[in-house]
Amino acid sequence: MTQIDEKLEPILVEVLHRNAGEPEFHQAVREVFESLGRVVAKHPTYIEHALIERICEPERQIIFRVPWVDDQGNVQINRGFRVQFNSALGPYKGGIRFHPSVNLGIIKFLGFEQIFKNALTGLPIGGGKGGSDFNPHGRSDGEVMRFCQSFMTELHRHLGEYIDVPAGDIGVGKREIGYMFGQYKRLTNRYESGVLTGKDLAYGGSRARREATGYGATYFVERMLGTKNESFDGKRVVVSGSGNVAIYTIEKVIAFGGKVVACSDSSGYVVDENGIDLGLLKEIKEVRRERISEYARRKGSGVEHVAGGSIWDVPCDVAMPSATQNELTGRDARVLVKNGVIAVGEGANMPCTPEAVSTFQKAGVLFAPGKAANAGGVATSALEMQQNASRDSWSFARTEDRLAQIMNNIHDACAETAEEYGAPGNYVLGANIAGFVRVADAMDALGVI
Ligand code: NDP
């Protein structure tokens, strides 16, 4: 673990103490603190004006009961969360996650990361995150709709296009966004398109939003590889997950000439040495909502399905963890390094454990942290807000061009900041400092609020 600067150490101890029992939040905060020593040495006002303490304390946290009735007529109770972390740069912005593992600590870790990620995009958006411990797997459309309506019945009073603008995340795609937008519209009697992003094209969605996180992560890693005169062309790539981020990462890697040989879901992974058949994967995951084993069953011989186990045992040149937090451990990182990995790009939020990150950095593997590499999703959400506000709808090409430009800018800001602070090639440090400085300067200008 990297040493924390002596001025920051007591602040960290206090943050950990005040937020007991939230290990993922602690992990995310510690990682940012590890990068800030050189910043506070240069700019003591960040300590004097308590900007670091303030940034670690959410502006508002909402926790609520979500009652709904299942198809058998039983009453079910879930818990809903929205953490409105920081609005110095714009309305709170960040996704909603439906997964049984969701708790306050996980939403706080995601909201905290979101502050810096959103700042890195250069767009006027603050940071927030929400979700519920509801598990959509195995639920009928009717059950998902009733859950989403109940969730929004409470949440709607805290949202607004100038207040807080949620989007999707794990377990929340265009179906769930549609049900939530419908209920918001009914409750408020307002057609406020800009209150949610990730909407369907039929009612105010943006072209390329569905693709944006995966495409954006691939653009980032392609540019990072370029700093070593490398590219995806001809590379063997492993992408974990098979949800929104993973599928569109696979699509763009293929477009850049790479071959994706493995992907996964929470039940296991598949290895297809001919390259993942994207059409089949989309049908299984986006249309039929089936398990990944179905891919191997449909392909027949030559495709291996491994139940459980680690997808990171599959040798590759580039690894793109795109499923969930802490899915790639120190042990996995050592296997990847032994197998010759040259670059790792985090499509998911915090998928690599701190031990894995330091293993990659020590081995000289190019490493792109999620808060920079997966910022394309939220950036395109901000473009969706822009289109909604101007009652406009951009072409796919125009939106993707903006996305590519934003990802290249984020890459360059991270690389230049790392260089400026004496750690060339350290994208973790570059992302943390560049994001932090933008938010902290805005907070400072707004006074003590
Ligand atoms: P999806 O729900 O579309 O897909 C998630 C994928 O990850 C599924 O294949 C899921 O498998 C798998 N998964 C989830 N939990 C686990 C687990 N514990 N072990 C192994 N696999 C798991 O979510 P997204 O693709 O939207 O999100 C993936 C990651 O990217 C998350 O970390 C999210 O926060 C991050 N992200 C998403 C953005 C977006 O625009 N969607 C933007 C920025 C970051 P199964 O179906 O079996 O659960």
mmCIF file of C-alpha atoms and ligand atoms in Angstrom, residues 97 99 110 117 129 137 168-172 209 213 240-246 264-267 285 291 322-325 327 347-350 374-375 377-378, ligand 1:
data_model
loop_
_atom_site.group_PDB
_atom_site.id
_atom_site.type_symbol
_atom_site.label_atom_id
_atom_site.label_comp_id
_atom_site.label_asym_id
_atom_site.label_seq_id
_atom_site.Cartn_x
_atom_site.Cartn_y
_atom_site.Cartn_z
ATOM 1 C CA ARG A 97 -27.588 0.028 -9.846
ATOM 2 C CA HIS A 99 -28.089 -5.747 -7.649
ATOM 3 C CA LEU A 110 -19.476 4.702 -6.710
ATOM 4 C CA LYS A 117 -14.812 10.984 -13.331
ATOM 5 C CA LYS A 129 -25.031 7.488 -7.521
ATOM 6 C CA HIS A 137 -32.622 -11.625 -12.587
ATOM 7 C CA GLY A 168 -28.245 3.157 -15.821
ATOM 8 C CA ASP A 169 -25.617 0.912 -14.251
ATOM 9 C CA ILE A 170 -25.521 -2.808 -13.376
ATOM 10 C CA GLY A 171 -29.037 -4.238 -13.721
ATOM 11 C CA VAL A 172 -30.470 -0.991 -15.110
ATOM 12 C CA ARG A 209 -25.252 6.321 -25.424
ATOM 13 C CA THR A 213 -18.911 3.335 -22.056
ATOM 14 C CA SER A 240 -14.911 -9.744 -18.405
ATOM 15 C CA GLY A 241 -18.681 -9.384 -18.077
ATOM 16 C CA SER A 242 -21.203 -9.582 -20.895
ATOM 17 C CA GLY A 243 -23.409 -6.616 -20.043
ATOM 18 C CA ASN A 244 -23.624 -3.155 -21.552
ATOM 19 C CA VAL A 245 -19.992 -2.148 -21.009
ATOM 20 C CA ALA A 246 -18.506 -5.513 -22.024
ATOM 21 C CA SER A 264 -18.077 -13.890 -18.763
ATOM 22 C CA ASP A 265 -21.039 -13.398 -16.459
ATOM 23 C CA SER A 266 -21.416 -14.079 -12.753
ATOM 24 C CA SER A 267 -21.828 -17.820 -13.424
ATOM 25 C CA LYS A 285 -27.571 -11.291 -23.458
ATOM 26 C CA ARG A 291 -26.638 -17.239 -19.044
ATOM 27 C CA SER A 322 -15.870 -4.759 -17.385
ATOM 28 C CA ALA A 323 -18.082 -6.591 -14.850
ATOM 29 C CA THR A 324 -17.897 -5.312 -11.262
ATOM 30 C CA GLN A 325 -15.739 -4.022 -8.381
ATOM 31 C CA GLU A 327 -13.240 -8.802 -9.719
ATOM 32 C CA GLY A 347 -14.326 -0.660 -18.093
ATOM 33 C CA ALA A 348 -16.029 -1.339 -14.754
ATOM 34 C CA ASN A 349 -15.728 0.810 -11.623
ATOM 35 C CA MET A 350 -12.780 -0.262 -9.438
ATOM 36 C CA ASN A 374 -15.039 4.416 -18.404
ATOM 37 C CA ALA A 375 -16.001 8.112 -18.358
ATOM 38 C CA GLY A 377 -20.755 6.699 -20.591
ATOM 39 C CA VAL A 378 -21.388 9.681 -18.377
HETATM 40 P P1 NDP B 1 -24.691 -4.814 -16.756
HETATM 41 O O1 NDP B 1 -25.682 -5.139 -15.722
HETATM 42 O O2 NDP B 1 -25.150 -4.497 -18.144
HETATM 43 O O3 NDP B 1 -23.619 -5.998 -16.873
HETATM 44 C C1 NDP B 1 -22.861 -6.415 -15.772
HETATM 45 C C2 NDP B 1 -22.098 -7.654 -16.175
HETATM 46 O O4 NDP B 1 -21.183 -7.986 -15.136
HETATM 47 C C3 NDP B 1 -22.994 -8.868 -16.353
HETATM 48 O O5 NDP B 1 -22.452 -9.720 -17.324
HETATM 49 C C4 NDP B 1 -22.934 -9.503 -14.959
HETATM 50 O O6 NDP B 1 -23.228 -10.887 -14.932
HETATM 51 C C5 NDP B 1 -21.482 -9.268 -14.612
HETATM 52 N N1 NDP B 1 -21.324 -9.291 -13.154
HETATM 53 C C6 NDP B 1 -21.979 -8.542 -12.229
HETATM 54 N N2 NDP B 1 -21.585 -8.850 -10.998
HETATM 55 C C7 NDP B 1 -20.656 -9.810 -11.137
HETATM 56 C C8 NDP B 1 -19.868 -10.543 -10.234
HETATM 57 N N3 NDP B 1 -19.960 -10.366 -8.907
HETATM 58 N N4 NDP B 1 -18.976 -11.446 -10.746
HETATM 59 C C9 NDP B 1 -18.882 -11.640 -12.086
HETATM 60 N N5 NDP B 1 -19.617 -10.984 -12.994
HETATM 61 C C10 NDP B 1 -20.479 -10.083 -12.520
HETATM 62 O O7 NDP B 1 -23.819 -3.598 -16.156
HETATM 63 P P2 NDP B 1 -22.865 -2.586 -16.933
HETATM 64 O O8 NDP B 1 -22.213 -3.271 -18.075
HETATM 65 O O9 NDP B 1 -23.633 -1.344 -17.161
HETATM 66 O O10 NDP B 1 -21.786 -2.245 -15.798
HETATM 67 C C11 NDP B 1 -20.569 -2.983 -15.641
HETATM 68 C C12 NDP B 1 -19.582 -2.151 -14.839
HETATM 69 O O11 NDP B 1 -19.308 -0.929 -15.544
HETATM 70 C C13 NDP B 1 -20.033 -1.714 -13.448
HETATM 71 O O12 NDP B 1 -18.893 -1.644 -12.600
HETATM 72 C C14 NDP B 1 -20.568 -0.312 -13.691
HETATM 73 O O13 NDP B 1 -20.553 0.469 -12.520
HETATM 74 C C15 NDP B 1 -19.556 0.182 -14.702
HETATM 75 N N6 NDP B 1 -19.983 1.325 -15.519
HETATM 76 C C16 NDP B 1 -21.102 1.262 -16.288
HETATM 77 C C17 NDP B 1 -21.459 2.342 -17.080
HETATM 78 C C18 NDP B 1 -22.608 2.295 -18.033
HETATM 79 O O14 NDP B 1 -22.753 3.235 -18.819
HETATM 80 N N7 NDP B 1 -23.421 1.240 -18.041
HETATM 81 C C19 NDP B 1 -20.687 3.599 -17.032
HETATM 82 C C20 NDP B 1 -19.474 3.523 -16.262
HETATM 83 C C21 NDP B 1 -19.170 2.435 -15.507
HETATM 84 P P3 NDP B 1 -24.677 -11.394 -14.417
HETATM 85 O O15 NDP B 1 -25.629 -11.006 -15.499
HETATM 86 O O16 NDP B 1 -24.501 -12.863 -14.254
HETATM 87 O O17 NDP B 1 -24.936 -10.681 -13.120
#
